[in-house]
PDB file of C-alpha atoms and ligand atoms in Angstrom:
ATOM      1  CA  MET A   1      -8.845  69.438-111.280  1.00  0.00           C
ATOM      2  CA  ARG A   2      -7.117  66.973-113.565  1.00  0.00           C
ATOM      3  CA  ARG A   3      -3.436  67.598-114.067  1.00  0.00           C
ATOM      4  CA  LYS A   4      -1.759  67.598-117.433  1.00  0.00           C
ATOM      5  CA  LEU A   5       0.075  64.351-116.878  1.00  0.00           C
ATOM      6  CA  ALA A   6       0.217  60.959-118.601  1.00  0.00           C
ATOM      7  CA  LEU A   7       0.555  58.018-116.214  1.00  0.00           C
ATOM      8  CA  ILE A   8       1.491  54.931-118.210  1.00  0.00           C
ATOM      9  CA  LYS A   9       1.870  51.337-117.037  1.00  0.00           C
ATOM     10  CA  MET A  10       3.935  49.046-119.227  1.00  0.00           C
ATOM     11  CA  GLY A  11       2.599  45.614-118.360  1.00  0.00           C
ATOM     12  CA  GLY A  12       4.949  42.708-117.766  1.00  0.00           C
ATOM     13  CA  SER A  13       3.340  41.037-120.786  1.00  0.00           C
ATOM     14  CA  VAL A  14       4.735  43.857-122.928  1.00  0.00           C
ATOM     15  CA  VAL A  15       8.205  44.382-121.465  1.00  0.00           C
ATOM     16  CA  THR A  16       8.971  40.654-121.088  1.00  0.00           C
ATOM     17  CA  PHE A  17       8.112  37.355-122.726  1.00  0.00           C
ATOM     18  CA  LYS A  18       5.890  35.958-120.008  1.00  0.00           C
ATOM     19  CA  ASP A  19       6.382  32.340-121.033  1.00  0.00           C
ATOM     20  CA  ARG A  20      10.203  32.551-121.042  1.00  0.00           C
ATOM     21  CA  PRO A  21      11.789  33.071-117.623  1.00  0.00           C
ATOM     22  CA  LEU A  22      13.923  36.187-117.274  1.00  0.00           C
ATOM     23  CA  SER A  23      13.642  37.347-120.854  1.00  0.00           C
ATOM     24  CA  ALA A  24      13.003  40.979-121.703  1.00  0.00           C
ATOM     25  CA  ASN A  25      11.130  41.956-124.859  1.00  0.00           C
ATOM     26  CA  ASN A  26      13.757  44.438-126.041  1.00  0.00           C
ATOM     27  CA  ALA A  27      11.874  45.355-129.218  1.00  0.00           C
ATOM     28  CA  ALA A  28       8.700  46.208-127.280  1.00  0.00           C
ATOM     29  CA  ILE A  29      10.674  48.148-124.663  1.00  0.00           C
ATOM     30  CA  SER A  30      12.430  50.280-127.263  1.00  0.00           C
ATOM     31  CA  GLY A  31       9.141  50.768-129.150  1.00  0.00           C
ATOM     32  CA  ILE A  32       7.605  52.334-126.059  1.00  0.00           C
ATOM     33  CA  ALA A  33      10.829  54.235-125.271  1.00  0.00           C
ATOM     34  CA  ARG A  34      10.615  55.859-128.721  1.00  0.00           C
ATOM     35  CA  VAL A  35       6.991  56.807-128.088  1.00  0.00           C
ATOM     36  CA  ILE A  36       7.887  58.391-124.739  1.00  0.00           C
ATOM     37  CA  SER A  37      10.720  60.260-126.399  1.00  0.00           C
ATOM     38  CA  SER A  38       8.349  61.693-129.021  1.00  0.00           C
ATOM     39  CA  LEU A  39       5.762  62.916-126.500  1.00  0.00           C
ATOM     40  CA  LYS A  40       7.255  66.267-125.602  1.00  0.00           C
ATOM     41  CA  GLU A  41       4.082  68.151-124.762  1.00  0.00           C
ATOM     42  CA  ILE A  42       3.027  66.368-121.590  1.00  0.00           C
ATOM     43  CA  PRO A  43       4.781  65.306-118.366  1.00  0.00           C
ATOM     44  CA  ILE A  44       4.978  61.500-118.099  1.00  0.00           C
ATOM     45  CA  ILE A  45       5.287  59.070-115.191  1.00  0.00           C
ATOM     46  CA  LEU A  46       5.967  55.417-116.006  1.00  0.00           C
ATOM     47  CA  VAL A  47       5.230  52.259-114.059  1.00  0.00           C
ATOM     48  CA  HIS A  48       6.285  48.808-115.230  1.00  0.00           C
ATOM     49  CA  GLY A  49       5.363  45.284-114.265  1.00  0.00           C
ATOM     50  CA  GLY A  50       7.380  42.186-113.480  1.00  0.00           C
ATOM     51  CA  GLY A  51       6.445  39.721-116.202  1.00  0.00           C
ATOM     52  CA  SER A  52       8.864  36.827-116.440  1.00  0.00           C
ATOM     53  CA  PHE A  53      11.301  38.528-114.031  1.00  0.00           C
ATOM     54  CA  GLY A  54       9.506  39.339-110.745  1.00  0.00           C
ATOM     55  CA  HIS A  55       6.664  36.870-111.207  1.00  0.00           C
ATOM     56  CA  TYR A  56       9.037  34.031-112.037  1.00  0.00           C
ATOM     57  CA  TRP A  57      10.988  34.346-108.784  1.00  0.00           C
ATOM     58  CA  SER A  58       7.923  35.193-106.671  1.00  0.00           C
ATOM     59  CA  VAL A  59       6.396  31.869-107.692  1.00  0.00           C
ATOM     60  CA  ARG A  60       9.684  30.022-107.043  1.00  0.00           C
ATOM     61  CA  TYR A  61       9.870  31.463-103.510  1.00  0.00           C
ATOM     62  CA  GLY A  62       6.141  31.183-102.745  1.00  0.00           C
ATOM     63  CA  MET A  63       5.643  34.924-102.368  1.00  0.00           C
ATOM     64  CA  HIS A  64       2.273  36.662-102.762  1.00  0.00           C
ATOM     65  CA  THR A  65       0.431  39.930-102.310  1.00  0.00           C
ATOM     66  CA  LYS A  66      -0.473  38.870 -98.752  1.00  0.00           C
ATOM     67  CA  PRO A  67       1.965  40.348 -96.189  1.00  0.00           C
ATOM     68  CA  ALA A  68       3.990  37.546 -94.570  1.00  0.00           C
ATOM     69  CA  ARG A  69       7.486  36.651 -93.364  1.00  0.00           C
ATOM     70  CA  TYR A  70       8.853  35.321 -96.635  1.00  0.00           C
ATOM     71  CA  ASP A  71      12.222  33.680 -97.229  1.00  0.00           C
ATOM     72  CA  ALA A  72      14.873  36.421 -96.923  1.00  0.00           C
ATOM     73  CA  HIS A  73      16.882  35.109 -99.877  1.00  0.00           C
ATOM     74  CA  GLY A  74      13.728  35.056-101.999  1.00  0.00           C
ATOM     75  CA  ILE A  75      13.009  38.696-101.097  1.00  0.00           C
ATOM     76  CA  SER A  76      16.479  39.726-102.290  1.00  0.00           C
ATOM     77  CA  ILE A  77      16.229  37.676-105.480  1.00  0.00           C
ATOM     78  CA  VAL A  78      12.783  39.002-106.443  1.00  0.00           C
ATOM     79  CA  HIS A  79      13.890  42.588-105.805  1.00  0.00           C
ATOM     80  CA  GLN A  80      17.148  42.069-107.696  1.00  0.00           C
ATOM     81  CA  SER A  81      15.280  40.630-110.683  1.00  0.00           C
ATOM     82  CA  MET A  82      13.024  43.690-110.786  1.00  0.00           C
ATOM     83  CA  ILE A  83      16.025  46.008-110.641  1.00  0.00           C
ATOM     84  CA  ALA A  84      17.611  44.021-113.497  1.00  0.00           C
ATOM     85  CA  LEU A  85      14.470  44.450-115.620  1.00  0.00           C
ATOM     86  CA  ASN A  86      14.271  48.120-114.667  1.00  0.00           C
ATOM     87  CA  GLN A  87      17.894  48.576-115.779  1.00  0.00           C
ATOM     88  CA  ILE A  88      17.087  47.150-119.201  1.00  0.00           C
ATOM     89  CA  ILE A  89      14.112  49.515-119.510  1.00  0.00           C
ATOM     90  CA  ILE A  90      16.062  52.542-118.262  1.00  0.00           C
ATOM     91  CA  GLY A  91      18.964  51.735-120.609  1.00  0.00           C
ATOM     92  CA  SER A  92      16.624  51.596-123.582  1.00  0.00           C
ATOM     93  CA  MET A  93      14.981  54.881-122.614  1.00  0.00           C
ATOM     94  CA  ILE A  94      18.307  56.700-122.323  1.00  0.00           C
ATOM     95  CA  LYS A  95      19.379  55.287-125.683  1.00  0.00           C
ATOM     96  CA  ASN A  96      16.175  56.634-127.199  1.00  0.00           C
ATOM     97  CA  GLY A  97      16.599  60.142-125.835  1.00  0.00           C
ATOM     98  CA  VAL A  98      14.401  59.899-122.715  1.00  0.00           C
ATOM     99  CA  ASN A  99      15.724  61.055-119.312  1.00  0.00           C
ATOM    100  CA  PRO A 100      14.354  58.469-116.879  1.00  0.00           C
ATOM    101  CA  TYR A 101      14.867  58.333-113.112  1.00  0.00           C
ATOM    102  CA  THR A 102      13.993  55.209-111.136  1.00  0.00           C
ATOM    103  CA  VAL A 103      12.063  55.566-107.889  1.00  0.00           C
ATOM    104  CA  CYS A 104      11.678  52.277-105.994  1.00  0.00           C
ATOM    105  CA  ALA A 105       8.163  51.400-104.828  1.00  0.00           C
ATOM    106  CA  MET A 106       9.492  50.931-101.294  1.00  0.00           C
ATOM    107  CA  SER A 107      10.250  54.653-101.066  1.00  0.00           C
ATOM    108  CA  LEU A 108       6.737  55.632-102.214  1.00  0.00           C
ATOM    109  CA  ILE A 109       4.819  53.607 -99.671  1.00  0.00           C
ATOM    110  CA  ASN A 110       4.763  53.310 -95.894  1.00  0.00           C
ATOM    111  CA  HIS A 111       2.737  50.547 -94.205  1.00  0.00           C
ATOM    112  CA  ASN A 112       0.925  50.073 -97.511  1.00  0.00           C
ATOM    113  CA  ILE A 113      -0.114  53.747 -97.610  1.00  0.00           C
ATOM    114  CA  PRO A 114       1.231  55.881-100.454  1.00  0.00           C
ATOM    115  CA  LEU A 115       3.396  58.818 -99.373  1.00  0.00           C
ATOM    116  CA  LYS A 116       1.869  61.927-100.920  1.00  0.00           C
ATOM    117  CA  VAL A 117       5.020  63.958-100.478  1.00  0.00           C
ATOM    118  CA  LYS A 118       7.062  61.479-102.562  1.00  0.00           C
ATOM    119  CA  ILE A 119       4.422  61.084-105.266  1.00  0.00           C
ATOM    120  CA  ASP A 120       4.130  64.889-105.509  1.00  0.00           C
ATOM    121  CA  GLN A 121       7.897  64.941-106.038  1.00  0.00           C
ATOM    122  CA  MET A 122       7.556  62.543-108.950  1.00  0.00           C
ATOM    123  CA  TYR A 123       5.178  65.020-110.557  1.00  0.00           C
ATOM    124  CA  ALA A 124       7.589  67.902-109.960  1.00  0.00           C
ATOM    125  CA  MET A 125      10.316  65.836-111.645  1.00  0.00           C
ATOM    126  CA  ALA A 126       8.041  64.923-114.562  1.00  0.00           C
ATOM    127  CA  ARG A 127       7.315  68.605-115.180  1.00  0.00           C
ATOM    128  CA  THR A 128      10.969  69.437-115.515  1.00  0.00           C
ATOM    129  CA  GLY A 129      12.333  67.048-118.120  1.00  0.00           C
ATOM    130  CA  ILE A 130      12.665  63.797-116.179  1.00  0.00           C
ATOM    131  CA  VAL A 131      10.499  60.704-116.659  1.00  0.00           C
ATOM    132  CA  PRO A 132      10.133  59.102-113.205  1.00  0.00           C
ATOM    133  CA  VAL A 133       9.915  55.316-113.483  1.00  0.00           C
ATOM    134  CA  THR A 134       8.718  52.964-110.777  1.00  0.00           C
ATOM    135  CA  PHE A 135       7.763  49.275-110.831  1.00  0.00           C
ATOM    136  CA  GLY A 136       5.909  46.457-109.097  1.00  0.00           C
ATOM    137  CA  ASP A 137       8.182  44.966-106.446  1.00  0.00           C
ATOM    138  CA  VAL A 138       8.485  43.117-103.164  1.00  0.00           C
ATOM    139  CA  ILE A 139       8.144  45.669-100.366  1.00  0.00           C
ATOM    140  CA  HIS A 140       8.444  45.646 -96.599  1.00  0.00           C
ATOM    141  CA  ILE A 141       5.052  46.270 -95.003  1.00  0.00           C
ATOM    142  CA  SER A 142       5.770  46.128 -91.265  1.00  0.00           C
ATOM    143  CA  ASP A 143       7.419  44.035 -88.610  1.00  0.00           C
ATOM    144  CA  GLY A 144       9.489  41.940 -91.033  1.00  0.00           C
ATOM    145  CA  LYS A 145       6.464  41.167 -93.192  1.00  0.00           C
ATOM    146  CA  TYR A 146       6.765  41.725 -96.917  1.00  0.00           C
ATOM    147  CA  SER A 147       4.370  41.570 -99.794  1.00  0.00           C
ATOM    148  CA  ILE A 148       4.388  41.748-103.572  1.00  0.00           C
ATOM    149  CA  LEU A 149       3.056  45.100-104.657  1.00  0.00           C
ATOM    150  CA  SER A 150       1.702  45.125-108.194  1.00  0.00           C
ATOM    151  CA  GLY A 151       2.470  48.000-110.537  1.00  0.00           C
ATOM    152  CA  ASP A 152      -1.296  48.068-111.144  1.00  0.00           C
ATOM    153  CA  VAL A 153      -1.868  49.021-107.500  1.00  0.00           C
ATOM    154  CA  ILE A 154       0.870  51.663-107.783  1.00  0.00           C
ATOM    155  CA  MET A 155      -1.131  53.089-110.719  1.00  0.00           C
ATOM    156  CA  THR A 156      -4.131  53.513-108.400  1.00  0.00           C
ATOM    157  CA  PHE A 157      -2.015  55.120-105.646  1.00  0.00           C
ATOM    158  CA  ILE A 158      -0.475  57.628-108.058  1.00  0.00           C
ATOM    159  CA  SER A 159      -3.788  58.369-109.803  1.00  0.00           C
ATOM    160  CA  LYS A 160      -5.564  59.132-106.540  1.00  0.00           C
ATOM    161  CA  ILE A 161      -2.880  61.597-105.496  1.00  0.00           C
ATOM    162  CA  LEU A 162      -2.012  63.247-108.815  1.00  0.00           C
ATOM    163  CA  ASN A 163      -5.314  63.022-110.721  1.00  0.00           C
ATOM    164  CA  PRO A 164      -3.615  62.668-114.145  1.00  0.00           C
ATOM    165  CA  SER A 165      -5.327  63.700-117.353  1.00  0.00           C
ATOM    166  CA  LYS A 166      -4.333  60.415-119.051  1.00  0.00           C
ATOM    167  CA  VAL A 167      -4.081  57.005-117.387  1.00  0.00           C
ATOM    168  CA  ILE A 168      -2.991  54.210-119.715  1.00  0.00           C
ATOM    169  CA  PHE A 169      -2.381  50.509-119.219  1.00  0.00           C
ATOM    170  CA  ALA A 170      -0.277  49.047-122.041  1.00  0.00           C
ATOM    171  CA  VAL A 171      -0.952  45.300-122.247  1.00  0.00           C
ATOM    172  CA  ASN A 172      -0.436  42.487-124.775  1.00  0.00           C
ATOM    173  CA  THR A 173      -4.048  42.410-126.007  1.00  0.00           C
ATOM    174  CA  GLU A 174      -6.138  44.890-127.997  1.00  0.00           C
ATOM    175  CA  GLY A 175      -7.925  45.879-124.785  1.00  0.00           C
ATOM    176  CA  ILE A 176     -10.631  44.056-122.841  1.00  0.00           C
ATOM    177  CA  TYR A 177     -12.231  41.288-124.862  1.00  0.00           C
ATOM    178  CA  ARG A 178     -15.924  40.459-124.846  1.00  0.00           C
ATOM    179  CA  ASN A 179     -15.056  36.794-124.960  1.00  0.00           C
ATOM    180  CA  MET A 180     -11.950  34.731-125.495  1.00  0.00           C
ATOM    181  CA  GLU A 181     -13.243  32.852-128.544  1.00  0.00           C
ATOM    182  CA  GLU A 182     -13.702  35.808-130.901  1.00  0.00           C
ATOM    183  CA  LYS A 183     -11.451  38.254-129.048  1.00  0.00           C
ATOM    184  CA  GLN A 184     -13.754  41.107-129.932  1.00  0.00           C
ATOM    185  CA  THR A 185     -12.616  44.278-128.172  1.00  0.00           C
ATOM    186  CA  ILE A 186     -15.044  46.164-125.930  1.00  0.00           C
ATOM    187  CA  HIS A 187     -14.477  49.828-126.736  1.00  0.00           C
ATOM    188  CA  GLU A 188     -16.105  51.473-123.803  1.00  0.00           C
ATOM    189  CA  VAL A 189     -17.141  50.390-120.343  1.00  0.00           C
ATOM    190  CA  THR A 190     -19.098  52.409-117.823  1.00  0.00           C
ATOM    191  CA  GLY A 191     -20.190  50.660-114.687  1.00  0.00           C
ATOM    192  CA  SER A 192     -19.216  48.841-111.579  1.00  0.00           C
ATOM    193  CA  LYS A 193     -20.526  45.338-112.093  1.00  0.00           C
ATOM    194  CA  VAL A 194     -18.281  44.347-114.922  1.00  0.00           C
ATOM    195  CA  ILE A 195     -16.226  41.679-113.241  1.00  0.00           C
ATOM    196  CA  ASP A 196     -18.980  40.275-111.016  1.00  0.00           C
ATOM    197  CA  ALA A 197     -21.185  39.825-114.040  1.00  0.00           C
ATOM    198  CA  GLY A 198     -18.378  37.811-115.615  1.00  0.00           C
ATOM    199  CA  LEU A 199     -18.815  39.749-118.814  1.00  0.00           C
ATOM    200  CA  PHE A 200     -15.237  40.098-119.886  1.00  0.00           C
ATOM    201  CA  GLY A 201     -13.294  37.332-121.535  1.00  0.00           C
ATOM    202  CA  ASN A 202      -9.721  38.226-120.669  1.00  0.00           C
ATOM    203  CA  ALA A 203     -10.591  40.209-117.531  1.00  0.00           C
ATOM    204  CA  ARG A 204     -11.188  36.927-115.773  1.00  0.00           C
ATOM    205  CA  GLU A 205      -7.897  35.472-116.854  1.00  0.00           C
ATOM    206  CA  GLN A 206      -5.273  34.589-114.329  1.00  0.00           C
ATOM    207  CA  THR A 207      -2.441  32.200-114.964  1.00  0.00           C
ATOM    208  CA  PRO A 208      -0.583  30.427-112.136  1.00  0.00           C
ATOM    209  CA  THR A 209       2.478  32.540-112.903  1.00  0.00           C
ATOM    210  CA  ASP A 210       0.557  35.798-112.430  1.00  0.00           C
ATOM    211  CA  ILE A 211       0.788  36.147-108.708  1.00  0.00           C
ATOM    212  CA  THR A 212      -0.625  39.688-108.721  1.00  0.00           C
ATOM    213  CA  GLY A 213      -3.819  38.807-110.582  1.00  0.00           C
ATOM    214  CA  GLY A 214      -3.167  39.194-114.315  1.00  0.00           C
ATOM    215  CA  MET A 215      -5.671  41.049-116.467  1.00  0.00           C
ATOM    216  CA  ARG A 216      -8.297  40.845-113.760  1.00  0.00           C
ATOM    217  CA  ARG A 217      -6.158  42.933-111.405  1.00  0.00           C
ATOM    218  CA  LYS A 218      -5.642  45.542-114.126  1.00  0.00           C
ATOM    219  CA  VAL A 219      -9.368  45.875-114.655  1.00  0.00           C
ATOM    220  CA  GLU A 220     -10.022  46.028-110.922  1.00  0.00           C
ATOM    221  CA  GLU A 221      -7.474  48.807-110.487  1.00  0.00           C
ATOM    222  CA  ALA A 222      -8.771  50.600-113.593  1.00  0.00           C
ATOM    223  CA  LEU A 223     -12.253  50.557-112.039  1.00  0.00           C
ATOM    224  CA  LYS A 224     -10.923  52.042-108.808  1.00  0.00           C
ATOM    225  CA  ILE A 225      -9.139  54.781-110.742  1.00  0.00           C
ATOM    226  CA  SER A 226     -12.182  55.525-112.885  1.00  0.00           C
ATOM    227  CA  SER A 227     -14.341  55.776-109.750  1.00  0.00           C
ATOM    228  CA  LYS A 228     -12.326  58.917-108.934  1.00  0.00           C
ATOM    229  CA  GLY A 229     -13.442  60.516-112.178  1.00  0.00           C
ATOM    230  CA  VAL A 230     -10.419  59.638-114.317  1.00  0.00           C
ATOM    231  CA  GLU A 231     -11.104  57.437-117.322  1.00  0.00           C
ATOM    232  CA  VAL A 232      -8.590  54.696-117.964  1.00  0.00           C
ATOM    233  CA  MET A 233      -7.427  53.492-121.371  1.00  0.00           C
ATOM    234  CA  ILE A 234      -6.233  49.934-121.962  1.00  0.00           C
ATOM    235  CA  VAL A 235      -4.181  49.630-125.157  1.00  0.00           C
ATOM    236  CA  ASN A 236      -1.966  47.167-126.954  1.00  0.00           C
ATOM    237  CA  GLY A 237       1.570  48.088-125.890  1.00  0.00           C
ATOM    238  CA  LEU A 238       3.052  45.764-128.520  1.00  0.00           C
ATOM    239  CA  LYS A 239       1.777  48.343-131.029  1.00  0.00           C
ATOM    240  CA  PRO A 240       3.475  51.441-129.616  1.00  0.00           C
ATOM    241  CA  GLU A 241       1.512  53.836-131.830  1.00  0.00           C
ATOM    242  CA  ARG A 242      -1.542  52.898-129.751  1.00  0.00           C
ATOM    243  CA  VAL A 243       0.126  54.472-126.735  1.00  0.00           C
ATOM    244  CA  THR A 244       0.846  57.611-128.762  1.00  0.00           C
ATOM    245  CA  GLN A 245      -2.803  57.785-129.890  1.00  0.00           C
ATOM    246  CA  ALA A 246      -4.078  57.366-126.336  1.00  0.00           C
ATOM    247  CA  VAL A 247      -1.836  60.141-125.014  1.00  0.00           C
ATOM    248  CA  GLN A 248      -2.415  62.550-127.893  1.00  0.00           C
ATOM    249  CA  PHE A 249      -6.091  62.058-128.659  1.00  0.00           C
ATOM    250  CA  GLY A 250      -7.480  60.469-125.501  1.00  0.00           C
ATOM    251  CA  PRO A 251     -10.497  58.166-125.222  1.00  0.00           C
ATOM    252  CA  GLU A 252     -12.419  59.811-128.055  1.00  0.00           C
ATOM    253  CA  ASN A 253      -9.960  58.665-130.699  1.00  0.00           C
ATOM    254  CA  PHE A 254      -7.851  55.673-129.833  1.00  0.00           C
ATOM    255  CA  GLU A 255      -7.836  51.913-130.303  1.00  0.00           C
ATOM    256  CA  GLY A 256      -8.411  49.867-127.164  1.00  0.00           C
ATOM    257  CA  THR A 257     -10.833  49.888-124.233  1.00  0.00           C
ATOM    258  CA  VAL A 258     -11.742  52.960-122.205  1.00  0.00           C
ATOM    259  CA  ILE A 259     -13.149  52.538-118.731  1.00  0.00           C
ATOM    260  CA  ARG A 260     -15.226  55.621-118.046  1.00  0.00           C
ATOM    261  CA  ALA A 261     -15.837  57.121-114.637  1.00  0.00           C
ATOM    262  CA  ARG A 262     -18.318  54.731-113.111  1.00  0.00           C
ATOM    263  CA  SER A 263     -21.637  55.252-111.449  1.00  0.00           C
ATOM    264  CA  ARG A 264     -22.514  52.967-108.531  1.00  0.00           C
ATOM    265  CA  ARG A 265     -25.737  51.604-109.951  1.00  0.00           C
ATOM    266  CA  SER A 266     -25.424  51.015-113.601  1.00  0.00           C
ATOM    267  CA  GLY A 267     -23.159  49.197-115.978  1.00  0.00           C
ATOM    268  CA  ARG A 268     -22.864  49.838-119.716  1.00  0.00           C
ATOM    269  CA  MET A 269     -20.694  48.504-122.528  1.00  0.00           C
ATOM    270  CA  ARG A 270     -20.359  49.150-126.168  1.00  0.00           C
TER     271      ARG A 270
HETATM  272  C1  IPE B 301       4.717  42.403-110.277  1.00  0.00           C
HETATM  273  O1  IPE B 301       4.290  43.618-110.802  1.00  0.00           O
HETATM  274  C2  IPE B 301       5.985  42.573-109.504  1.00  0.00           C
HETATM  275  C3  IPE B 301       6.529  41.314-108.964  1.00  0.00           C
HETATM  276  C4  IPE B 301       6.068  40.131-109.194  1.00  0.00           C
HETATM  277  C5  IPE B 301       7.689  41.436-108.099  1.00  0.00           C
HETATM  278  P1  IPE B 301       2.989  43.657-111.750  1.00  0.00           P
HETATM  279  O2  IPE B 301       1.855  42.942-111.095  1.00  0.00           O
HETATM  280  O3  IPE B 301       2.737  45.098-112.036  1.00  0.00           O
HETATM  281  O4  IPE B 301       3.493  42.891-113.038  1.00  0.00           O
HETATM  282  P2  IPE B 301       2.742  42.482-114.385  1.00  0.00           P
HETATM  283  O5  IPE B 301       2.506  43.715-115.181  1.00  0.00           O
HETATM  284  O6  IPE B 301       1.447  41.797-114.003  1.00  0.00           O
HETATM  285  O7  IPE B 301       3.715  41.543-115.049  1.00  0.00           O
END
């Protein structure tokens, strides 16, 4: 059964200015913090991305999602930059009346497998007045090998274990675009062939500074989540009321793209 829970990812393109190294988008962060503060009726778990913090240093130190023995100094710097961004986000939440609690990705995952007991604890916390916050990070996999774990993948881990009633990716576009020229939003997607068919304009986008896969990764993870029967909403996080709409009204009445639970054979868009 689906749990009354909103799992929300604040993309790095929302919480930072992706083209300016190490710069947080304070207005966007406090916009979302105010939304979270107003949503009293539903437990919330937050995940945030790295944007121009984690991605910037990961590129500088040649670090990727592939487990490897990366430069030790680089590992510390990437992790520190994510903690710095998390501090800005947490500070804004507290200022706006939210009670956040940071849980590092490293403590949720062992050998790349999510720890159910820890993720269940996040839900218990969310039910009792705390908003657990975690984020994409560099994590130790095994034997001195590390990898960059995207917040998008954390969304899939948490969704599989907690089966939330609302799963939302807040990004810096209106949703998934049909093509990049007209930027016409696709409202609903059902199907598994979406990326292979090359149908989506921005879902194929990946910039060299997006070491975890950009919009494409988000869509891939959204498809994995939806395959478990949970529809995923992609909304413009720079317009915080879109997040409110998605949480309050769900896929029937929101602005953005919903990825419906998929069937193996068919694909459908509208
Ligand atoms: C990236 O997390 C974390 C690091 C680069 C350390 P995400 O993959 O979730 O970040 P965004 O949302 O794409 O910026």
